[in-house]
Tab-separated table of C-alpha atoms in Angstrom:
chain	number	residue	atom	x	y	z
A	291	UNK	CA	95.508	143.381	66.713
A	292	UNK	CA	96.623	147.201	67.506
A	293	UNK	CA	92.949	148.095	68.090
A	294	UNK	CA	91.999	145.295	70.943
A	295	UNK	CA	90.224	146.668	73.662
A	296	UNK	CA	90.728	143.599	75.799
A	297	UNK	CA	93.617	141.476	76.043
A	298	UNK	CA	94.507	138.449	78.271
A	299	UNK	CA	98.227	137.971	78.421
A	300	UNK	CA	100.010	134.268	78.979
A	301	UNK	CA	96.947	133.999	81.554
A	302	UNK	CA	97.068	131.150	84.214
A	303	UNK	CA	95.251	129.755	86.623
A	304	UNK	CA	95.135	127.111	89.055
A	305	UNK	CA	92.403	126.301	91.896
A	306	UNK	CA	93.825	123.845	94.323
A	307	UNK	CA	95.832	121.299	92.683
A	308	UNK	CA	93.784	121.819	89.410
A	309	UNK	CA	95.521	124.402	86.504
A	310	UNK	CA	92.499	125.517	85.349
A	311	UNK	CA	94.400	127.409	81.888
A	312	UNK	CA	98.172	128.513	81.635
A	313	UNK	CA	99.529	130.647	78.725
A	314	UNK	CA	96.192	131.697	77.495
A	315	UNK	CA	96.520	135.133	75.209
A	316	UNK	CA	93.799	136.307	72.890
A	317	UNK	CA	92.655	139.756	71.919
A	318	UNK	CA	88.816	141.191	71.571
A	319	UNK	CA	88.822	144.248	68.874
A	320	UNK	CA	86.171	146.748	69.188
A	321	UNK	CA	82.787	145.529	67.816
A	322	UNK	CA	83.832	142.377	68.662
A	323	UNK	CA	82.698	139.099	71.050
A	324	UNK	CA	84.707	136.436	72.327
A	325	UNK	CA	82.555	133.492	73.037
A	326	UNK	CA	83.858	130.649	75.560
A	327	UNK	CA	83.146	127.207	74.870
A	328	UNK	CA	84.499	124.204	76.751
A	329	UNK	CA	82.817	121.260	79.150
A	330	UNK	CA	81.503	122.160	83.144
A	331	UNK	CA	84.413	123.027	85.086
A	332	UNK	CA	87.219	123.633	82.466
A	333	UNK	CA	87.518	127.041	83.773
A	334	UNK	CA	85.289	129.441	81.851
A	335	UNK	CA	83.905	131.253	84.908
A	336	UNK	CA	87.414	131.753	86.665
A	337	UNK	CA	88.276	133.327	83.351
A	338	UNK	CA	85.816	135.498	83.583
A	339	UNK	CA	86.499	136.331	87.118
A	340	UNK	CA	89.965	136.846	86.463
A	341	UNK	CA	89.001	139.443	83.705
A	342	UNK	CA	86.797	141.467	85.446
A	343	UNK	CA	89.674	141.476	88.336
A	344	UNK	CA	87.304	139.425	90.594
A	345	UNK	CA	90.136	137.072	91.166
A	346	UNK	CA	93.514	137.181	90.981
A	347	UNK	CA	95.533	135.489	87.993
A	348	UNK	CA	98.346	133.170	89.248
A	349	UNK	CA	100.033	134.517	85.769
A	350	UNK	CA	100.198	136.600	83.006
A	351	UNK	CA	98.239	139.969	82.272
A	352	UNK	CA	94.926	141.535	81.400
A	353	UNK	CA	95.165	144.298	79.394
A	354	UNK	CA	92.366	146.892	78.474
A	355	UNK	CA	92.844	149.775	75.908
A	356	UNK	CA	96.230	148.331	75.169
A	357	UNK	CA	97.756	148.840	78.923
A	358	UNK	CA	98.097	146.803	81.714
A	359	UNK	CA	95.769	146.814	84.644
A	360	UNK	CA	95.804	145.876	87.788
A	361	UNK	CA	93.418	143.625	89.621
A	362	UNK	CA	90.099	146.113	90.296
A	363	UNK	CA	92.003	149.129	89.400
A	364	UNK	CA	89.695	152.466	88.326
A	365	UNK	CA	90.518	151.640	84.843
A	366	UNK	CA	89.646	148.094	85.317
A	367	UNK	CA	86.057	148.687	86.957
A	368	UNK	CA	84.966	151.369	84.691
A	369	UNK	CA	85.613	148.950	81.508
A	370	UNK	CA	84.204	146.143	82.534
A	371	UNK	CA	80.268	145.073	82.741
A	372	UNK	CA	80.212	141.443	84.870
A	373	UNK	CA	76.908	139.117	85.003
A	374	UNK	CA	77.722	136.124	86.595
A	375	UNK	CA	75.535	133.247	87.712
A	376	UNK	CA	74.562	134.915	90.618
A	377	UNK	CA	71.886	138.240	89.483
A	378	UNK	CA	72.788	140.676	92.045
A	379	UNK	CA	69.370	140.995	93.062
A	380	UNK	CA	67.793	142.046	96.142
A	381	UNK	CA	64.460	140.191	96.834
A	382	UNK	CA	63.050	143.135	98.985
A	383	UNK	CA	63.230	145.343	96.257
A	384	UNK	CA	61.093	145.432	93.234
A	385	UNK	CA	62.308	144.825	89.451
A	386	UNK	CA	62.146	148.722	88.967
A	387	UNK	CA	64.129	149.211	91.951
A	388	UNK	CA	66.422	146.659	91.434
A	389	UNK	CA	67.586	147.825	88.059
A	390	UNK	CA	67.663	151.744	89.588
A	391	UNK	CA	69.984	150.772	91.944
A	392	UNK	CA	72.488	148.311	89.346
A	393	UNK	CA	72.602	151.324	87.290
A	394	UNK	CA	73.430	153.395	89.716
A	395	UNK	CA	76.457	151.486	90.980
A	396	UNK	CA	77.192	151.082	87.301
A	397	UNK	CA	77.853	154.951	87.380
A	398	UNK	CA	75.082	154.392	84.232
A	399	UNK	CA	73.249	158.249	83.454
A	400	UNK	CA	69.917	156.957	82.541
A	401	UNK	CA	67.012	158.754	83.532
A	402	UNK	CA	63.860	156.828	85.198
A	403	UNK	CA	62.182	157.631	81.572
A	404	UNK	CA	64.681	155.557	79.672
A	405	UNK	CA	64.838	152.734	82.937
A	406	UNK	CA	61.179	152.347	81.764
A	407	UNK	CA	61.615	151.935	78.633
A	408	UNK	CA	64.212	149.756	79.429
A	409	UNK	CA	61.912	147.358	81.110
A	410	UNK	CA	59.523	147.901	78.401
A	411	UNK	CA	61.713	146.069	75.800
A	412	UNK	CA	62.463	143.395	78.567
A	413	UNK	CA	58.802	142.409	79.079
A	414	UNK	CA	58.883	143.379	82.666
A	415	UNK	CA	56.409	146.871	82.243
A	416	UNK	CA	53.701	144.818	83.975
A	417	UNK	CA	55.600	144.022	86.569
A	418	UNK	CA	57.899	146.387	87.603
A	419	UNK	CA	56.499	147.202	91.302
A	420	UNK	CA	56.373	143.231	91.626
A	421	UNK	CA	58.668	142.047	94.595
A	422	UNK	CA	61.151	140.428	93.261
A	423	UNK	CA	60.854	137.339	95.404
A	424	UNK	CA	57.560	137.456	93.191
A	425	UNK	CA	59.293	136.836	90.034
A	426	UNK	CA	60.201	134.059	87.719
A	427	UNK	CA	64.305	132.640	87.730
A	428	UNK	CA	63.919	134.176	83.655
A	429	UNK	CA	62.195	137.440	85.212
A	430	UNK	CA	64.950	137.992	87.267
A	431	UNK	CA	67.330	137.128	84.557
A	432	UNK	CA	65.337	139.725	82.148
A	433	UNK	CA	66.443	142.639	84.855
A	434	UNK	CA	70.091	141.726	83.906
A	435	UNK	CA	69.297	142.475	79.943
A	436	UNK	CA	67.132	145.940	80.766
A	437	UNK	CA	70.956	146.701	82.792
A	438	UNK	CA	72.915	145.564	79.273
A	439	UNK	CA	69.731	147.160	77.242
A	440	UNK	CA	70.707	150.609	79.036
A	441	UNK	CA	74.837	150.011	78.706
A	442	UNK	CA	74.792	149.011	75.015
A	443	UNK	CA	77.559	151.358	73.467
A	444	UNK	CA	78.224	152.638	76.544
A	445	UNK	CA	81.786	155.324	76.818
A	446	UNK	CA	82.065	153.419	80.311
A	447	UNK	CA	81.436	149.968	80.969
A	448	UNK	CA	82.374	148.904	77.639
A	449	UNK	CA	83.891	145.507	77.815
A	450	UNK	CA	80.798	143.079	79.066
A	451	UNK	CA	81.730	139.648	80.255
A	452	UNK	CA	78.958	137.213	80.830
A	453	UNK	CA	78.269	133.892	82.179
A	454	UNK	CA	76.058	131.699	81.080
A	455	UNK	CA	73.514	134.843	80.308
A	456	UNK	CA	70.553	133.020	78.900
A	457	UNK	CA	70.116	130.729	81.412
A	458	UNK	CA	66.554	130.471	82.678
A	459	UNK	CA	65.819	132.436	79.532
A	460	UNK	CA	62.838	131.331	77.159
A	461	UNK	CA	63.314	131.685	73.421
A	462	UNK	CA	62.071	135.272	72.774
A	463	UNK	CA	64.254	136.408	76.405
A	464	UNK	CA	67.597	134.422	74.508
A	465	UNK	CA	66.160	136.338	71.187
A	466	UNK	CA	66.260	139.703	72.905
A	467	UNK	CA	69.589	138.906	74.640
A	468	UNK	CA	71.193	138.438	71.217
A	469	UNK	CA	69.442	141.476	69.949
A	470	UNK	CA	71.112	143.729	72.900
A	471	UNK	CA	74.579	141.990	72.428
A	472	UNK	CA	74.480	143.190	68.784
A	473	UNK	CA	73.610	146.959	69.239
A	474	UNK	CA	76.494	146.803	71.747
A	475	UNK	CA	79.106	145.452	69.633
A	476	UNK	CA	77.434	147.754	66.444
A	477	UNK	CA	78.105	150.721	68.814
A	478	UNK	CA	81.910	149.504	69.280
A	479	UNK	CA	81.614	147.138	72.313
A	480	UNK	CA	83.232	144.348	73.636
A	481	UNK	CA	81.772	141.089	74.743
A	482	UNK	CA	82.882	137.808	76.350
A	483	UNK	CA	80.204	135.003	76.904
A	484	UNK	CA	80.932	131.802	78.487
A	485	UNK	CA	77.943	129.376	77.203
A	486	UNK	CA	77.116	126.134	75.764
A	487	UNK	CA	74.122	127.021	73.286
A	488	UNK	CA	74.744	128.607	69.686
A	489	UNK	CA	75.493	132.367	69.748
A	490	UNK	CA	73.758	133.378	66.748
A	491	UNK	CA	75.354	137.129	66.433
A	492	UNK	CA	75.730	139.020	63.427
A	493	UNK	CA	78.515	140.538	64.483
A	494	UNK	CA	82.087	139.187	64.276
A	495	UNK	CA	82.482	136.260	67.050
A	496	UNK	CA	85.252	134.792	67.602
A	497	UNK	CA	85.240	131.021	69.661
A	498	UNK	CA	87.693	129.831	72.287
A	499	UNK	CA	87.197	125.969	73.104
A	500	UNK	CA	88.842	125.594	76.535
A	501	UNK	CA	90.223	121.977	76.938
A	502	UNK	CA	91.255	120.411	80.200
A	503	UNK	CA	94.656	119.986	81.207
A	504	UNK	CA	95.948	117.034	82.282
B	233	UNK	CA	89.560	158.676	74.998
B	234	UNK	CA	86.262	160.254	75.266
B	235	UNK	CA	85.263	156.913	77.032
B	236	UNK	CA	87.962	158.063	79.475
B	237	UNK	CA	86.768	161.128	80.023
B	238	UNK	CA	82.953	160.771	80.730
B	239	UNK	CA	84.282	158.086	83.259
B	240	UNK	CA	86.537	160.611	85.181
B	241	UNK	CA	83.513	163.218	85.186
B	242	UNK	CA	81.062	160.830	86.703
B	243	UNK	CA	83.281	159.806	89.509
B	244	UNK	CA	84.047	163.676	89.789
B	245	UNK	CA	81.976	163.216	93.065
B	246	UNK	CA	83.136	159.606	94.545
B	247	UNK	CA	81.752	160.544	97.753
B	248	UNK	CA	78.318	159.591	95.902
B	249	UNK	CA	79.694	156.080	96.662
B	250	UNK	CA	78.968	156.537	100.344
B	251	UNK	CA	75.213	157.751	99.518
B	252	UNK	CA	74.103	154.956	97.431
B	253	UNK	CA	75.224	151.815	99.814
B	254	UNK	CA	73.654	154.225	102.836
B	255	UNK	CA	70.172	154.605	101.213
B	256	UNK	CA	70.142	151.183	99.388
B	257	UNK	CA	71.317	149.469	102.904
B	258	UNK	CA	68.601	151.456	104.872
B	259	UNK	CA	65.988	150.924	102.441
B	260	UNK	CA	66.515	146.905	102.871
B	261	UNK	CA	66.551	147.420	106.528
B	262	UNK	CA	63.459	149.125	106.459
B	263	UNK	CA	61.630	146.599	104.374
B	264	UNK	CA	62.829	144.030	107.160
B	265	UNK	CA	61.781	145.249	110.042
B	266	UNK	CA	61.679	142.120	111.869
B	267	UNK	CA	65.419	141.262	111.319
B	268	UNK	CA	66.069	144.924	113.066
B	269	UNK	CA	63.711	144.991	115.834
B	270	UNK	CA	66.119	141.622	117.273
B	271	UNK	CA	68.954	142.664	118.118
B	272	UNK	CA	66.870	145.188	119.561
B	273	UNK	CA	65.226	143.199	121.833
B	274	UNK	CA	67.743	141.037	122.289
B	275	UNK	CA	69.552	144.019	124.072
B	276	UNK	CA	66.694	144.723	125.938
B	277	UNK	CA	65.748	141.675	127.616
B	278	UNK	CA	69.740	140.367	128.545
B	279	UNK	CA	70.118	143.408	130.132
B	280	UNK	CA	67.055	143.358	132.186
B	281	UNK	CA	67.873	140.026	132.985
B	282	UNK	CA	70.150	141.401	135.471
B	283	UNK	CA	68.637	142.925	137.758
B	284	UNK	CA	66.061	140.228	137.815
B	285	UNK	CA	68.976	137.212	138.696
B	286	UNK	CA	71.077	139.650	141.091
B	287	UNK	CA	68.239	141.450	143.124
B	288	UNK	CA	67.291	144.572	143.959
B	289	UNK	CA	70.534	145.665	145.891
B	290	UNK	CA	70.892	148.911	144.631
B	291	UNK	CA	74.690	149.499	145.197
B	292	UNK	CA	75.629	145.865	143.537
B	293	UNK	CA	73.686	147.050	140.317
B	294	UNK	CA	74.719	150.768	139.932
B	295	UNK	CA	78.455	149.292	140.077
B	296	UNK	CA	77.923	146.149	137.515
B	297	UNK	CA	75.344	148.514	135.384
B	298	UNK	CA	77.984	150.333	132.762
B	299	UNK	CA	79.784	146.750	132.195
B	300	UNK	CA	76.492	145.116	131.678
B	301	UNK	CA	74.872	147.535	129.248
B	302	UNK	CA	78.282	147.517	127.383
B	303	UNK	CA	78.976	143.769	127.294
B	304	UNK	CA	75.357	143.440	125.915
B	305	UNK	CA	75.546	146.615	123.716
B	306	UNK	CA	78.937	144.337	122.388
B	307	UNK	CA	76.623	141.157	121.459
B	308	UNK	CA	74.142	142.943	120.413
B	309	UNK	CA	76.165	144.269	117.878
B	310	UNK	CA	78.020	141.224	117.151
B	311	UNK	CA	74.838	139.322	116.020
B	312	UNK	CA	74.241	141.735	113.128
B	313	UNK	CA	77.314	141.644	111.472
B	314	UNK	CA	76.411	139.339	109.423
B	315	UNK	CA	73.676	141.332	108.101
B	316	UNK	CA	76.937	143.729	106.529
B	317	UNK	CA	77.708	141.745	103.984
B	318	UNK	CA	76.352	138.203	103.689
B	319	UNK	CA	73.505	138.511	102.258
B	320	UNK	CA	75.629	140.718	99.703
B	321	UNK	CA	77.892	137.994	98.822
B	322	UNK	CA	75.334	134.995	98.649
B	323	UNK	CA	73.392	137.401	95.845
B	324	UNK	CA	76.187	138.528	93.945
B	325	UNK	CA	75.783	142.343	95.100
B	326	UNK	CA	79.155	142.290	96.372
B	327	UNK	CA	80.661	141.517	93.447
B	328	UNK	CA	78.782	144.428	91.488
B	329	UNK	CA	80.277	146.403	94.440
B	330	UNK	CA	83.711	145.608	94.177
B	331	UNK	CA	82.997	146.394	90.178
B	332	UNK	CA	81.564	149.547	90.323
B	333	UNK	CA	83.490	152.153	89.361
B	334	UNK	CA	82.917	154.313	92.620
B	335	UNK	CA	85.682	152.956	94.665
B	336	UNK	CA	85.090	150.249	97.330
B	337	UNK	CA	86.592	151.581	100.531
B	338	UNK	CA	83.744	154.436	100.094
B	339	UNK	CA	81.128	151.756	99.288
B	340	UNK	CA	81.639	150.153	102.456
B	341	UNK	CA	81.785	153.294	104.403
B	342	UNK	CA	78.318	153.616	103.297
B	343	UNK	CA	77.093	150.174	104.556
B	344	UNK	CA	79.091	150.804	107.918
B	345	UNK	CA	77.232	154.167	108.211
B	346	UNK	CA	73.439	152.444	107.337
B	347	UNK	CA	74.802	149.409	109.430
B	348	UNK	CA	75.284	151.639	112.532
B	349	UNK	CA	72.137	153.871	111.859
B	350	UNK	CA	69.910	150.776	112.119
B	351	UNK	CA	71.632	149.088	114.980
B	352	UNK	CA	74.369	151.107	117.357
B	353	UNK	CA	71.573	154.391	117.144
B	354	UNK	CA	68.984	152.392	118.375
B	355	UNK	CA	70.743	150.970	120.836
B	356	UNK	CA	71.946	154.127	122.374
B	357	UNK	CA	68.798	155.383	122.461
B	358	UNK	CA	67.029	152.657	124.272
B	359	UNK	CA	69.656	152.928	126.922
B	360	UNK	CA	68.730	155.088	129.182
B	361	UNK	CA	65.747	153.401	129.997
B	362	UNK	CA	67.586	150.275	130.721
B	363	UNK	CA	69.853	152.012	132.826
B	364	UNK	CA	67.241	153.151	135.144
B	365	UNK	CA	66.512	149.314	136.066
B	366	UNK	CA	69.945	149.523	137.252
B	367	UNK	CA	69.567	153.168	139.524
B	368	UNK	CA	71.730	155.290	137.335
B	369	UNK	CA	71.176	158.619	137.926
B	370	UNK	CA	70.775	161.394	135.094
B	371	UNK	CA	74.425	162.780	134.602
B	372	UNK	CA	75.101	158.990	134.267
B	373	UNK	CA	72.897	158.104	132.151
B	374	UNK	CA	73.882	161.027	129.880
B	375	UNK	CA	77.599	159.509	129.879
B	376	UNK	CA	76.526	156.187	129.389
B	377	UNK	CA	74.480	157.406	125.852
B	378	UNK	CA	77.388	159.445	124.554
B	379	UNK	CA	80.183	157.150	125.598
B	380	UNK	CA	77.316	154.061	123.246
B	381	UNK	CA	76.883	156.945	120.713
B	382	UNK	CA	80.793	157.634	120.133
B	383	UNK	CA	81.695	153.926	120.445
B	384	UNK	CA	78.753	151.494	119.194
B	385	UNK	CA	80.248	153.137	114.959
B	386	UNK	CA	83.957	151.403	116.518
B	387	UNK	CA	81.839	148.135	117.407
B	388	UNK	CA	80.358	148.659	113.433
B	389	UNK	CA	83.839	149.765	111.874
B	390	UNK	CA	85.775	146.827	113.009
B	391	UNK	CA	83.173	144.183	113.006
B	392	UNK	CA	83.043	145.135	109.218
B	393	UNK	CA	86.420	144.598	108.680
B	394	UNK	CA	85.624	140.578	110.406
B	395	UNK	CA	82.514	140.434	108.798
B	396	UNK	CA	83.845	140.713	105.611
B	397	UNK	CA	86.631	138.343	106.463
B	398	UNK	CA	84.922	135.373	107.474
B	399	UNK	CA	82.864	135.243	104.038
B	400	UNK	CA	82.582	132.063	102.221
B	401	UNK	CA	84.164	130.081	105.593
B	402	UNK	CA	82.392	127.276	106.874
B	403	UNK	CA	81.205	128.212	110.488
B	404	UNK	CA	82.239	131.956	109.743
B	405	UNK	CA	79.792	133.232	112.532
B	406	UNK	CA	81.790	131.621	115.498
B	407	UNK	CA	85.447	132.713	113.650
B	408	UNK	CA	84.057	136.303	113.380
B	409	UNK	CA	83.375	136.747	117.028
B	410	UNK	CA	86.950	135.483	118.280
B	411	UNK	CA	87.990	137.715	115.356
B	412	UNK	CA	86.132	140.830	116.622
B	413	UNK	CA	85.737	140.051	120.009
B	414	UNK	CA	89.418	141.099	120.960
B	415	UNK	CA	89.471	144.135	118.956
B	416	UNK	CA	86.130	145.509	120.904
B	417	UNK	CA	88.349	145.390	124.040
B	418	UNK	CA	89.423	148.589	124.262
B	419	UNK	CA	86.027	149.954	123.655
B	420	UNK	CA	84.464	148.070	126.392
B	421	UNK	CA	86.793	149.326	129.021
B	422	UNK	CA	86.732	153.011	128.163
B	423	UNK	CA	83.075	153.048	127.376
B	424	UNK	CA	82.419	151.434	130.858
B	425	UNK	CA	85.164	153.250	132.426
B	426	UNK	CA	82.982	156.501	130.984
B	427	UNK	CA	80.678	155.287	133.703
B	428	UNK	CA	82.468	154.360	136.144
B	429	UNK	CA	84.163	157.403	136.437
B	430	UNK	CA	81.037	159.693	136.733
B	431	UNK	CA	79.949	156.903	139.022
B	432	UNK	CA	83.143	157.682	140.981
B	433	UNK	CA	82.474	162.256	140.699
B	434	UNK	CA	85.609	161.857	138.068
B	435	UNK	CA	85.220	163.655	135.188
B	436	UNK	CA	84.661	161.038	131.762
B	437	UNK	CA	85.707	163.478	129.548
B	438	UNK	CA	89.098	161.801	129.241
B	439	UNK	CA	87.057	158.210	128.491
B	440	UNK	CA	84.914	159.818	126.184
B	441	UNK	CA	87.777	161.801	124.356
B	442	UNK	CA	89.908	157.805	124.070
B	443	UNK	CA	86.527	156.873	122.384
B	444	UNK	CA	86.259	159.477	120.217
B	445	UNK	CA	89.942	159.445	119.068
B	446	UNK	CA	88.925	155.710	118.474
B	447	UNK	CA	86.013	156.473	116.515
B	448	UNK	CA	88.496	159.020	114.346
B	449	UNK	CA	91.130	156.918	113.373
B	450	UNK	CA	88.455	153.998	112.696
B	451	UNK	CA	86.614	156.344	110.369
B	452	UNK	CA	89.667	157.165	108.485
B	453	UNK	CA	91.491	153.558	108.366
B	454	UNK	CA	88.726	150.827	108.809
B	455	UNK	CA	86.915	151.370	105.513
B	456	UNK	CA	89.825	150.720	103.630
B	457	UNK	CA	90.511	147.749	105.805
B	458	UNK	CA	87.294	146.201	105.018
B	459	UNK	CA	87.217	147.069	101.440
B	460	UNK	CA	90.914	144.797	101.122
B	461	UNK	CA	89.039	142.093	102.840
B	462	UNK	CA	86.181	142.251	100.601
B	463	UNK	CA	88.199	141.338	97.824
B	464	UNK	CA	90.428	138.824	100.103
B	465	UNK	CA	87.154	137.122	100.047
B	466	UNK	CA	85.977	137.352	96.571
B	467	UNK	CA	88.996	136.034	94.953
């Protein structure tokens, strides 16, 4: 695929005694998702790590834009978009803050008006000078999609590589989730979601079942 | 290659990096107030302390005073490293740091500055009034606050660097201050020897200048020292 924005390359990994993958190579085209399938600890986390340049591959490459880039390189950080288990939130801070201040590591140009609006579509208007130590586990997982709502399409921060995003999510939050994923990969982005439920996108998703290795 | 681009022309000013961990780091100190009022105190009452177990011998406190209000400034400082960047890694705000595209050494810089601002400055300033306890007069008590105000950023710089180290290890809080301890060495002895000289009628210009040259190469070298062990301890 000439067009692949991201690219893992003979990939391998091993934690401890464990190889977690080895000569894993796939390619994500623009306007594409990759979606990660595979039982609890087969590795799809550490492969998303590894992606973003969180940790270090034991092999192989990871390739964005069709060159190779180093672990947390400039090129590497201003592709990719991580959400991991953990929500990056501070507790002290309100939802309104909280998302002001992910955006503005992100590098992300949005103006408070469109942060709003933001939190609008995510169902947190009401509560956006709540605490949020004050909020739900799915409240706290809606700031995360008001952060993707406001990258979707995005020149920077382009390649988005999720874990387990609709966790703690209710039906309409997983609903919206989907929703965001597919103006992002209408507008020419890139996704990677490790998850276990059905990822009903329109878009063109490709699955990778991660087995164990014995 | 437009994506390129815009990317390159937002981090046209990477120094921004700096700004946003300082404000976000002092805003979350000022919304615990608690948290930064103990170390506080905690300097206060060990150093008063002293003159309380030793007595009221004047000449036995004015010669232990610049040791004691260092060694304590030292603790002090040591107890709220792990406010750097704990709390940071447990959330997952570290890794969003280490992501974003404004570059990590600069990030840190930012935290060391708001980490210093809410602890080293305070101590300095409380200072002088502890040194009167210990019948300091004024030109000592002047060299005591600049020699704290040019070395407590050191104590911040290169308990970062441990700080960060220690992250994810089981009993990290005990590793990081036989880490640290050892590298605060040389600031102890010239910031007390600040004292001891104007103590003595020598000059502590030549202290103060070690400190500062200290304070120099830490500001140039220890961010980038901390950001590699940031990512030591992510991977």
């Amino acid at each position: 695929m000439s067009a692949a924005i991201l690219e893992g390359r003979d990939l391998g990994l091993a934690r401890g005694v464990k190889q977690l993958f080895s000569g894993l190579s796939f390619a994500v085209g623009s306007g594409h998702a990759l979606v990660l399938r595979g039982p609890n600890g087969v590795g799809k986390t550490s492969l998303l790590r590894v992606l973003a340049g969180l940790t270090e591959a034991d092999a192989g490459e990871v390739w964005v834009r069709a060159k190779p880039t180093q672990r947390l390189s400039a090129a590497s950080r201003s592709a990719m978009l991580y959400i991991g288990h953990a929500n990056a939130l501070k507790d002290d801070f309100t939802a309104a803050e909280n998302l002001t201040d992910q955006l503005a590591l992100d590098a992300n140009p949005a103006s408070a008006g469109q942060q709003l609006e933001a939190l609008k579509v995510v169902g947190l208007f009401e509560r956006r000078d709540v605490l949020t130590r004050r909020l739900s586990q799915g409240q706290k997982r809606r700031i995360g999609l008001a952060r993707l709502h406001l990258s979707r399409g995005a020149a920077h921060k382009r390649v988005w590589l999720l874990d387990e995003p609709t966790n703690a999510l209710d039906g309409d939050g997983s609903a919206l989730f989907l929703q965001i994923v597919d103006a992002h990969l209408a507008e020419g982005g890139v996704a990677v979601i490790a998850t276990h439920l059905p990822m009903a996108l329109s878009g063109k998703v490709d699955e990778m079942h991660m087995r164990e290795i014995v | 290659m437009s994506a390129v681009l815009a990317s390159e022309q937002e981090l046209s000013t990477p120094e921004r990096g700096v700004w946003l961990t300082l404000t976000r780091d002092i805003k979350l100190a000022m919304r615990s107030k608690g948290e930064l009022a103990q170390a506080l105190a905690f300097f206060i009452i060990v150093v008063s302390l002293f003159p309380l177990a030793i007595g009221p011998e004047s000449a036995v406190l004015k010669r232990i005073a610049a040791g004691v209000v260092w060694v304590c400034a030292l603790l002090a400082v040591m107890l709220t490293l792990p406010r750097l960047f704990q709390s940071d890694y447990v959330d997952g705000t570290l890794e969003q740091l280490a992501l974003s595209p404004y570059p990590l050494p600069l990030l840190c810089a930012g935290k060391m500055l708001a980490h210093w601002l809410s602890t080293g400055l305070p101590l300095a300033m409380v200072a002088p009034v502890l040194g009167l306890q210990f019948g300091l007069d004024a030109s000592e008590l002047l060299v005591m606050v600049a020699g704290l105000l040019i070395g407590t950023p050191v104590l911040t710089m290169l308990g970062a660097i441990g700080a960060a180290l220690v992250l994810g290890v089981r009993g990290g809080s005990i590793l990081m201050a036989l880490l640290v301890l050892p590298l605060y060495i040389p600031v102890l002895i010239f910031g007390a020897g600040a004292v001891e000289a104007s103590l003595a009628g020598i000059d502590a210009t030549a202290n103060l200048s070690l400190l500062a040259a200290m304070l120099l190469f830490g500001l140039v070298t220890t961010p980038f020292a901390a950001a590699a062990a940031v990512k030591i301890s992510l991977d």
